[in-house]
PDB file of C-alpha atoms and ligand atoms in Angstrom:
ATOM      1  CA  UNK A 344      96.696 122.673 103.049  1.00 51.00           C
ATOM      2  CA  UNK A 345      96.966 122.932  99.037  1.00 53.00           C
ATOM      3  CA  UNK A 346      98.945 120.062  97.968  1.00 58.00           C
ATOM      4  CA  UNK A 347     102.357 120.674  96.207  1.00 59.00           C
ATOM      5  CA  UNK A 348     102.071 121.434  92.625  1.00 68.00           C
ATOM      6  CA  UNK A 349     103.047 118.100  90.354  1.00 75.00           C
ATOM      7  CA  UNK A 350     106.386 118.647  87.907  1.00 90.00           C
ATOM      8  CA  UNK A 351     107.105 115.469  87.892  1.00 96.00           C
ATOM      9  CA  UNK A 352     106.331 112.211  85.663  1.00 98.00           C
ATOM     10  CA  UNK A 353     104.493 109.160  86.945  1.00 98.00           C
ATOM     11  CA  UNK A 354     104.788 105.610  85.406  1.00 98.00           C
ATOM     12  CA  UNK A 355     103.433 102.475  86.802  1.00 98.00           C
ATOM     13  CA  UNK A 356     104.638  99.318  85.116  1.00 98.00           C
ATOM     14  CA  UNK A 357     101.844  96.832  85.228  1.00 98.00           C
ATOM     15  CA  UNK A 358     101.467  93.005  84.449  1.00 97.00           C
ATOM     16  CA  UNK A 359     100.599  89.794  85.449  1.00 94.00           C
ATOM     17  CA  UNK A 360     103.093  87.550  87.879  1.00 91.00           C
ATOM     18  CA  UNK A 361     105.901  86.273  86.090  1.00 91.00           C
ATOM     19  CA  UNK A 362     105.357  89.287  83.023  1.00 91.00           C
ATOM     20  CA  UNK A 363     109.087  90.577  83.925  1.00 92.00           C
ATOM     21  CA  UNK A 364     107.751  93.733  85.464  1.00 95.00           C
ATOM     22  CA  UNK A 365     110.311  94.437  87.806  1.00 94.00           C
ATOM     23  CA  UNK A 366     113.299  93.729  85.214  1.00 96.00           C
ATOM     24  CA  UNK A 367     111.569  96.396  82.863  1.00 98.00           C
ATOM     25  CA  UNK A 368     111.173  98.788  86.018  1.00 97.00           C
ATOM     26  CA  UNK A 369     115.068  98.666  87.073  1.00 97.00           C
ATOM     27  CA  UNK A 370     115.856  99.303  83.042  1.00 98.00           C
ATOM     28  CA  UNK A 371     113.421 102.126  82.477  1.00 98.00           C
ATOM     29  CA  UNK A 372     114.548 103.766  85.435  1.00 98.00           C
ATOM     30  CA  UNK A 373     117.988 103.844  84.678  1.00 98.00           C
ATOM     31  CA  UNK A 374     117.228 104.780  81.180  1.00 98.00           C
ATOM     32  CA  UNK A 375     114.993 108.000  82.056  1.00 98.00           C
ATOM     33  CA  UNK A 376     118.020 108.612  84.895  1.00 98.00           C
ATOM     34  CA  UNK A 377     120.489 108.569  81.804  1.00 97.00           C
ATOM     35  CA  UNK A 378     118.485 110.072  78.966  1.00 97.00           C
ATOM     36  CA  UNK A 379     115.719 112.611  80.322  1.00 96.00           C
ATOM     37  CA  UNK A 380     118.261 113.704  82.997  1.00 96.00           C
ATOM     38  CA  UNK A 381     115.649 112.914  85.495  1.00 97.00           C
ATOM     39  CA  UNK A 382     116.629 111.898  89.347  1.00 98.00           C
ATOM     40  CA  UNK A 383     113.908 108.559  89.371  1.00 98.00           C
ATOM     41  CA  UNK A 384     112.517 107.531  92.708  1.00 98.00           C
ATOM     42  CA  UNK A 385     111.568 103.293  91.941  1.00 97.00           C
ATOM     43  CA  UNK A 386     108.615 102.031  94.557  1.00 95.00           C
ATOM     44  CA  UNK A 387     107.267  98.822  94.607  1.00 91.00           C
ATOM     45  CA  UNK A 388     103.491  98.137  95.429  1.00 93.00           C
ATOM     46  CA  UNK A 389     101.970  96.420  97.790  1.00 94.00           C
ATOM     47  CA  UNK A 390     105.010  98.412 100.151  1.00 95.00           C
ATOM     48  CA  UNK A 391     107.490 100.856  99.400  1.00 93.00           C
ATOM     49  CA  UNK A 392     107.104 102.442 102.981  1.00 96.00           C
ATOM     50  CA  UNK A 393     107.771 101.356 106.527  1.00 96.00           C
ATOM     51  CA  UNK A 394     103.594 100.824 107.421  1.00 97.00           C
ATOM     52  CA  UNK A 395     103.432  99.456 103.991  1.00 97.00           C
ATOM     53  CA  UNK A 396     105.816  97.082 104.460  1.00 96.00           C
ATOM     54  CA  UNK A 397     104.165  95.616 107.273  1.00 97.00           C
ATOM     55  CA  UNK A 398     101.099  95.655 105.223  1.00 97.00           C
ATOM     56  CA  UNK A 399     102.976  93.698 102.661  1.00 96.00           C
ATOM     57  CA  UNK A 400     103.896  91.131 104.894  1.00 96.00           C
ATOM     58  CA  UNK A 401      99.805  90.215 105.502  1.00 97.00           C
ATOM     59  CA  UNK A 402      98.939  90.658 102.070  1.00 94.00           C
ATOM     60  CA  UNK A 403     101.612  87.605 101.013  1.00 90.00           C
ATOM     61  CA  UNK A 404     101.485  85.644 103.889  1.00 93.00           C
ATOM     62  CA  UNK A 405      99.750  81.871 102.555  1.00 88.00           C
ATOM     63  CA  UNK A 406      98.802  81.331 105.689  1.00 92.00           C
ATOM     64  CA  UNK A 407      95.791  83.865 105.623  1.00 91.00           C
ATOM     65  CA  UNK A 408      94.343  82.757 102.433  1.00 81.00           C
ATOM     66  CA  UNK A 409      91.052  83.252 103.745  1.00 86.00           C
ATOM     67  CA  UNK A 410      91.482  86.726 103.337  1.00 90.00           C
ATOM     68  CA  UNK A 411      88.329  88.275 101.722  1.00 90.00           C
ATOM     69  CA  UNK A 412      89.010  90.349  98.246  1.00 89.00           C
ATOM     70  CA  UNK A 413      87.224  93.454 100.040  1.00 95.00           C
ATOM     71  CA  UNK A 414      89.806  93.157 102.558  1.00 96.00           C
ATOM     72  CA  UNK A 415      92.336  92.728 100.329  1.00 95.00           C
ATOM     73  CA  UNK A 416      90.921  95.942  98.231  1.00 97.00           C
ATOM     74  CA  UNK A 417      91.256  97.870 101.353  1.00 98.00           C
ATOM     75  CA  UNK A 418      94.740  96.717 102.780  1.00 98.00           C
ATOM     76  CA  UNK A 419      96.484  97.361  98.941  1.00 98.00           C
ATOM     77  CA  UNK A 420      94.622 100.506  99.435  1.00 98.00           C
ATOM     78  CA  UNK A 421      96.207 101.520 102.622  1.00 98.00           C
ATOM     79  CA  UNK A 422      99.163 100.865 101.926  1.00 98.00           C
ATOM     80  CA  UNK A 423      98.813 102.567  98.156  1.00 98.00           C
ATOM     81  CA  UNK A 424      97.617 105.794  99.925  1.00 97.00           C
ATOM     82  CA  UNK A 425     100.427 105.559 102.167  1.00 97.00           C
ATOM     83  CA  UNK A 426     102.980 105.402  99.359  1.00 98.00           C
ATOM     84  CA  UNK A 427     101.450 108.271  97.405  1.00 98.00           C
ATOM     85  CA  UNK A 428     101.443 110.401 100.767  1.00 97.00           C
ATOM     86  CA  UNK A 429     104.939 109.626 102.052  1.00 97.00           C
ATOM     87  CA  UNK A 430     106.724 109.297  98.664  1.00 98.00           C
ATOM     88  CA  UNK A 431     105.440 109.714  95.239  1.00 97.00           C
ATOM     89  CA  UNK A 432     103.396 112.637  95.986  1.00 97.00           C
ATOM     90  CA  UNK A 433     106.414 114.672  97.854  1.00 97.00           C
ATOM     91  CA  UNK A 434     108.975 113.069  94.450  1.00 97.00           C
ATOM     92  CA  UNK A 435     106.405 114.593  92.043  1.00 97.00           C
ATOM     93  CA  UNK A 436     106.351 118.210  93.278  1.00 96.00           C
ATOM     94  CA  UNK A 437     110.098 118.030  93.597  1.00 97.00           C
ATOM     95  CA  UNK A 438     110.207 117.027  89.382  1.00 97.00           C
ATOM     96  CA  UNK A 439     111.015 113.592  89.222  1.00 98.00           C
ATOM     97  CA  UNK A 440     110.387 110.353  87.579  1.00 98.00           C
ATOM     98  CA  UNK A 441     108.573 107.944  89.700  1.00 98.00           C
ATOM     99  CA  UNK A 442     108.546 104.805  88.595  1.00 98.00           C
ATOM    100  CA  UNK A 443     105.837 101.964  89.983  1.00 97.00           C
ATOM    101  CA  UNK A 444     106.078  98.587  90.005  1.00 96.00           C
ATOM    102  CA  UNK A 445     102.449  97.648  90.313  1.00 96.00           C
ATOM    103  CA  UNK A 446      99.828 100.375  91.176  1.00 97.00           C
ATOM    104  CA  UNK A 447      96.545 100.936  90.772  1.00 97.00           C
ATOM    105  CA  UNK A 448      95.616  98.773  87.618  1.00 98.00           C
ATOM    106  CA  UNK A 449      96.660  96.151  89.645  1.00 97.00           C
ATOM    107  CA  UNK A 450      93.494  96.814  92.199  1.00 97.00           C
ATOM    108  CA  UNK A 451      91.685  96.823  89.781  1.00 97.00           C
ATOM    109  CA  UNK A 452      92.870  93.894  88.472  1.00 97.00           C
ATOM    110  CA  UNK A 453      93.142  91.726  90.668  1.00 94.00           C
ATOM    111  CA  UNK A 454      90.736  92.525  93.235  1.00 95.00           C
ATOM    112  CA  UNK A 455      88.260  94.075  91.040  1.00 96.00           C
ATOM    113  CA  UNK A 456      88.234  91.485  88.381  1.00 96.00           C
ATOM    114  CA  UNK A 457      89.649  88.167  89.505  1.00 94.00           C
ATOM    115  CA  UNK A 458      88.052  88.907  92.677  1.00 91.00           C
ATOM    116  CA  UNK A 459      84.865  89.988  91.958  1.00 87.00           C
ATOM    117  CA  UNK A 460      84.641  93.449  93.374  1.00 95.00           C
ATOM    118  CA  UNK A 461      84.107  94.606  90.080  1.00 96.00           C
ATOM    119  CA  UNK A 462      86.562  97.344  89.148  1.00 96.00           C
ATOM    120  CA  UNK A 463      84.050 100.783  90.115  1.00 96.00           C
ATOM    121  CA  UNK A 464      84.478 100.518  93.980  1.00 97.00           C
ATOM    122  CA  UNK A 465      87.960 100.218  93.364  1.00 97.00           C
ATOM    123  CA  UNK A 466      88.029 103.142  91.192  1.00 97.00           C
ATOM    124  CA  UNK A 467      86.030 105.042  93.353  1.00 97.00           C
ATOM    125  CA  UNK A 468      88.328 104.498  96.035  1.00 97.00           C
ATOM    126  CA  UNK A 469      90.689 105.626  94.474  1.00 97.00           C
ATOM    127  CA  UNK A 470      89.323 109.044  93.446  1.00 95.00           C
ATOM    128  CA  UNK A 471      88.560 109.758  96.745  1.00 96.00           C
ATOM    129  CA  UNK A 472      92.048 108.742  98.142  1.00 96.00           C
ATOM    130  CA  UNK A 473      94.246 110.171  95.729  1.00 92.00           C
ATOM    131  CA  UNK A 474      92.777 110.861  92.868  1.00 87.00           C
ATOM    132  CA  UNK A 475      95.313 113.787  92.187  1.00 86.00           C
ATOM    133  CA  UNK A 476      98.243 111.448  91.961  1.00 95.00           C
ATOM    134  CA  UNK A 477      97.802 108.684  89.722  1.00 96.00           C
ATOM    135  CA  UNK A 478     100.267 107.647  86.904  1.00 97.00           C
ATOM    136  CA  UNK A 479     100.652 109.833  83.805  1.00 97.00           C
ATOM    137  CA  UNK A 480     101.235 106.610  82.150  1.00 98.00           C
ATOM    138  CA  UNK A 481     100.427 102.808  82.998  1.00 98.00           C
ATOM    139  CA  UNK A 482     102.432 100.216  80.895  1.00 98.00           C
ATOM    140  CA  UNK A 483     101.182  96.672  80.528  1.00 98.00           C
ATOM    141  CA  UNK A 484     103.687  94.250  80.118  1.00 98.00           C
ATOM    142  CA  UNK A 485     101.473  90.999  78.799  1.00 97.00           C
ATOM    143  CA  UNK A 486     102.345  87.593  78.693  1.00 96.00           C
ATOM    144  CA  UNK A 487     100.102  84.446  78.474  1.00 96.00           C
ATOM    145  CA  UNK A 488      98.595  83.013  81.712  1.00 93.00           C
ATOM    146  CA  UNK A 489     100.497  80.086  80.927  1.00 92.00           C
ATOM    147  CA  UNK A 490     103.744  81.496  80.904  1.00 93.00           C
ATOM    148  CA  UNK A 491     103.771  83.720  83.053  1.00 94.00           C
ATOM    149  CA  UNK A 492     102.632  81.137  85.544  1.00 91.00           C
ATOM    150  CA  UNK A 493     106.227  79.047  85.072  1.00 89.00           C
ATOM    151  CA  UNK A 494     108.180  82.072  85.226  1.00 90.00           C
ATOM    152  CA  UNK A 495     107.363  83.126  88.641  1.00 86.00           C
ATOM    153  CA  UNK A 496     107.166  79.623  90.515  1.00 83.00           C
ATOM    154  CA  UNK A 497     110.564  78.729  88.294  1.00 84.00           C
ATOM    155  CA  UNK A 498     111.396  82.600  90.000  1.00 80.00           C
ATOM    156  CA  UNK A 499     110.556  81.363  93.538  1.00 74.00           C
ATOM    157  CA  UNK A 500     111.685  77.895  93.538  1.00 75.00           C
ATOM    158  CA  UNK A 501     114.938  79.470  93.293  1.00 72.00           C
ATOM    159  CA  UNK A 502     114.626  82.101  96.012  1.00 66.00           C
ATOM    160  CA  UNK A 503     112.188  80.509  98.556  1.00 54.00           C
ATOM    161  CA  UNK A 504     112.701  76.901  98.543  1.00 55.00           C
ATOM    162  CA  UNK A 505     109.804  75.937  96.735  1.00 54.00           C
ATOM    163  CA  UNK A 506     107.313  77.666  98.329  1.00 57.00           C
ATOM    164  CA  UNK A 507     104.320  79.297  96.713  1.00 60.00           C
ATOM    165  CA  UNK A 508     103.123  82.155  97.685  1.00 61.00           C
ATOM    166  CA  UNK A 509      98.895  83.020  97.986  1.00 60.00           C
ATOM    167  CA  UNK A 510      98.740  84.215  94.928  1.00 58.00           C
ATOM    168  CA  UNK A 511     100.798  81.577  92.792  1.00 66.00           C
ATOM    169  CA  UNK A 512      98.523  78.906  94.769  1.00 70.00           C
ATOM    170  CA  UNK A 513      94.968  80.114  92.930  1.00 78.00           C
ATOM    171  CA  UNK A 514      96.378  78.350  89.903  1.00 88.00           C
ATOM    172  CA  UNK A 515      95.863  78.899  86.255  1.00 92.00           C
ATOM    173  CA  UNK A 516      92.041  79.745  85.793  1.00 93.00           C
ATOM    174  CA  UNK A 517      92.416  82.552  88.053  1.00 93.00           C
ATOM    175  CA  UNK A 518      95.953  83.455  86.232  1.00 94.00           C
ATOM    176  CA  UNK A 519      93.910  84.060  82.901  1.00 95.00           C
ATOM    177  CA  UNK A 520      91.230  85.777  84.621  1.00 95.00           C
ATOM    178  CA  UNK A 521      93.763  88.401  85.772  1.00 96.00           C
ATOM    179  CA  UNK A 522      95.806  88.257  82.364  1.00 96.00           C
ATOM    180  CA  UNK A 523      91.867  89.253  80.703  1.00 97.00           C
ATOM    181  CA  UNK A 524      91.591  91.647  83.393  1.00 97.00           C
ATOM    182  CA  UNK A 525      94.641  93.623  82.547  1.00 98.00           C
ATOM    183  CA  UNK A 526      93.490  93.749  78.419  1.00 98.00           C
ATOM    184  CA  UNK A 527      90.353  95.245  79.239  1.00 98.00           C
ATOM    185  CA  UNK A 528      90.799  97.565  81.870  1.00 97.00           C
ATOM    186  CA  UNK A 529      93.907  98.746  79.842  1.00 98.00           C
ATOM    187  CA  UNK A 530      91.863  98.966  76.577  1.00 97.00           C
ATOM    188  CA  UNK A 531      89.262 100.811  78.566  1.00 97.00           C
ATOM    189  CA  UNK A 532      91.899 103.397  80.096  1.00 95.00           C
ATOM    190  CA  UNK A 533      90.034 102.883  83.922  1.00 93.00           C
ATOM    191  CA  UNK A 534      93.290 103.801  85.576  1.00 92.00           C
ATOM    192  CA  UNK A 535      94.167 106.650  83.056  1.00 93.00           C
ATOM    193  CA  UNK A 536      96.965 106.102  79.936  1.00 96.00           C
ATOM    194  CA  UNK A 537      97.813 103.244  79.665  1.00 98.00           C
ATOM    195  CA  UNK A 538      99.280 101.154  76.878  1.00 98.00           C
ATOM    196  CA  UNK A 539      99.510  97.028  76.852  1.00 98.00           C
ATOM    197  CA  UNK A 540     103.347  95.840  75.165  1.00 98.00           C
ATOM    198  CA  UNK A 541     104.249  92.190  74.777  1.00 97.00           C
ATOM    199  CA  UNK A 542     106.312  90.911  77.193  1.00 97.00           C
ATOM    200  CA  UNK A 543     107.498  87.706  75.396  1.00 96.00           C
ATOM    201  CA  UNK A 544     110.368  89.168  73.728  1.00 95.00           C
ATOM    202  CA  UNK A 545     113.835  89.309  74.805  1.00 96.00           C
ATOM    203  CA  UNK A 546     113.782  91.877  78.143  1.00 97.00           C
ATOM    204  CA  UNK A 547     115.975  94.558  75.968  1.00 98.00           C
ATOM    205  CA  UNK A 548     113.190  94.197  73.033  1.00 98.00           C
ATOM    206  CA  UNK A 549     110.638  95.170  75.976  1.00 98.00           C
ATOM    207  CA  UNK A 550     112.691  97.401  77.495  1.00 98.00           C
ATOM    208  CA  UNK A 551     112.964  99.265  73.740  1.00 98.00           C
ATOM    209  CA  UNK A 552     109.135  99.179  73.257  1.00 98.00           C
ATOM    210  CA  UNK A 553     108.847 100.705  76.808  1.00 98.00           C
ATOM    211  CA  UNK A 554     110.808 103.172  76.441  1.00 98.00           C
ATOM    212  CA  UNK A 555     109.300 103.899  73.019  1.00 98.00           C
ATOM    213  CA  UNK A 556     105.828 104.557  75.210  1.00 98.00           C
ATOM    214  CA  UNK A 557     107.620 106.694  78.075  1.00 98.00           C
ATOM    215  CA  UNK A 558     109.553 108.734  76.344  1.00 97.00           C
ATOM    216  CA  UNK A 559     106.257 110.687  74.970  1.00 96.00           C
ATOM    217  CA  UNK A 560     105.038 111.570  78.241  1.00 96.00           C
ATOM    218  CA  UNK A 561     108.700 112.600  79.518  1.00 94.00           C
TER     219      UNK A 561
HETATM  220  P1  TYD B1698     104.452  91.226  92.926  1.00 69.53           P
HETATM  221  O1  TYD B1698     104.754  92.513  92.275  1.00 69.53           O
HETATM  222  O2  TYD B1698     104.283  90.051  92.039  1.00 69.53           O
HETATM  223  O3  TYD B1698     105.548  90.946  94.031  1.00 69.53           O
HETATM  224  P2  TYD B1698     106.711  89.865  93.943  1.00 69.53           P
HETATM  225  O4  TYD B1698     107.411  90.119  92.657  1.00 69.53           O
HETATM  226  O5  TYD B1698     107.572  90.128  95.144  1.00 69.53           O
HETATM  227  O6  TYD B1698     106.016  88.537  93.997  1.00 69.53           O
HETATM  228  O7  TYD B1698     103.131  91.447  93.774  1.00 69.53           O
HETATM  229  C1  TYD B1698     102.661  90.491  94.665  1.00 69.53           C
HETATM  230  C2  TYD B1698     101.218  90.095  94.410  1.00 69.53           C
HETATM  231  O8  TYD B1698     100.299  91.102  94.867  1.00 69.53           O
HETATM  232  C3  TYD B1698     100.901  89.875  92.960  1.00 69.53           C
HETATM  233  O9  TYD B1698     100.570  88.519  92.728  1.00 69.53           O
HETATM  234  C4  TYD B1698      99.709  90.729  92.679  1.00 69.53           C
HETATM  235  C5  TYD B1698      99.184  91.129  94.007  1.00 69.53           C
HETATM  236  N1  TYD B1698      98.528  92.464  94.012  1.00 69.53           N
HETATM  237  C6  TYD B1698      97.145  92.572  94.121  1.00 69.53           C
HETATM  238  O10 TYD B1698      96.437  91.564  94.174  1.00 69.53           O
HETATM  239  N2  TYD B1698      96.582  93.825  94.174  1.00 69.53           N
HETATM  240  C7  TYD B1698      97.314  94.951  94.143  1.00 69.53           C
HETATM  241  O11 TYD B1698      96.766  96.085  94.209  1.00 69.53           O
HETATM  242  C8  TYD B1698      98.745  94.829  94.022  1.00 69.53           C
HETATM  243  C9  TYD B1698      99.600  96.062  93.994  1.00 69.53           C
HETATM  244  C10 TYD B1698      99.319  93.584  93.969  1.00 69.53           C
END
């Protein structure tokens, strides 16, 4: 079968925890809904389907922090090409916006850098997964290690009682390894366009230099 020819535009917003990404993803989308005249479908990675979900649910869990980072690579990865087969591929041959939070950069990121993979295998899975589908543009919304570090524990002492989830737990050295991870891979364009915006600024600030990015590939 020849897959569905692609009309559509693909943006990923990208960032470290705590960078605001998901703020920035709800105002983008409504802004390409009410400007470009677009219909948007939002997804959120790891998830965004029902067997992603569940996939989700192991990725997150603290209780399996043993987890090794080539499992890790492979479970984001299942549940990634599950996303791109069940949604954004099908939203993208219809002619609308999809807009990520999280995708690819963030395997490569995270499990390629700060976990030692190194980002090729993760690239090369990738290409042979779906390698047709990835984002016509990947925004990096950057914010010191530091900082962004606050944000989401201050985020989930509020929703979760205190609780910390695996990733929160690694602590700050491995928050600026993935902070460094995201400047370089974006600088070296290994998941495509991509452009890295400061995410210190008031969220409508961000939200203006976002849109300033999207609206070129639109
Ligand atoms: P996140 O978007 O921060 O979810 P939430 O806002 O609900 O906490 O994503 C959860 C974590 O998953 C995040 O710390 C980064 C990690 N992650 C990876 O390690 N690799 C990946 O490929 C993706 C998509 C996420």
């Amino acid at each position: 079968m020849t897959p569905a020819k692609r009309r559509g535009v693909f943006i990923a917003i990208e960032g470290p925890d705590g960078a605001g990404k998901s703020t920035q993803a709800a105002m983008l989308a409504e802004r390409i809904e009410r400007e470009a005249r677009l219909r948007v479908v939002r997804v959120r990675e790891p998830g965004g389907t029902p067997t992603g979900e569940r996939v989700r649910e192991v990725l997150l869990d603290p209780k399996l922090a043993a987890m090794c980072p080539w499992t890790e690579l492979l479970l984001y990865m299942a549940s990634r090409a599950q996303l791109v087969e069940e949604v954004i591929r099908p939203a993208l041959a219809a002619g609308h916006a999809v807009v990520s939070d999280r995708f690819l950069l963030s395997s490569v990121v995270y499990q390629g850098y700060a976990g030692a993979i190194g980002p090729r295998p993760v690239l090369t899975l990738a290409r042979a997964a779906f390698k047709d589908c990835l984002p016509d543009l990947t925004v990096v919304v950057d914010v010191p290690a530091a900082e962004g570090l606050s944000r989401s524990s201050r985020r989930r002492r509020g929703a979760r009682g205190g609780k910390a989830d695996r990733v929160e737990a690694k602590g700050l050295a491995y928050a600026e390894k993935v902070r460094a991870g995201f400047l370089d891979a974006a600088k070296r364009r290994l998941a495509g366009r991509s452009v890295i915006l400061d995410g210190r600024a008031p969220a409508g600030e961000v939200a203006e230099d976002i849109w300033h990015e999207v609206r070129r590939v639109l």
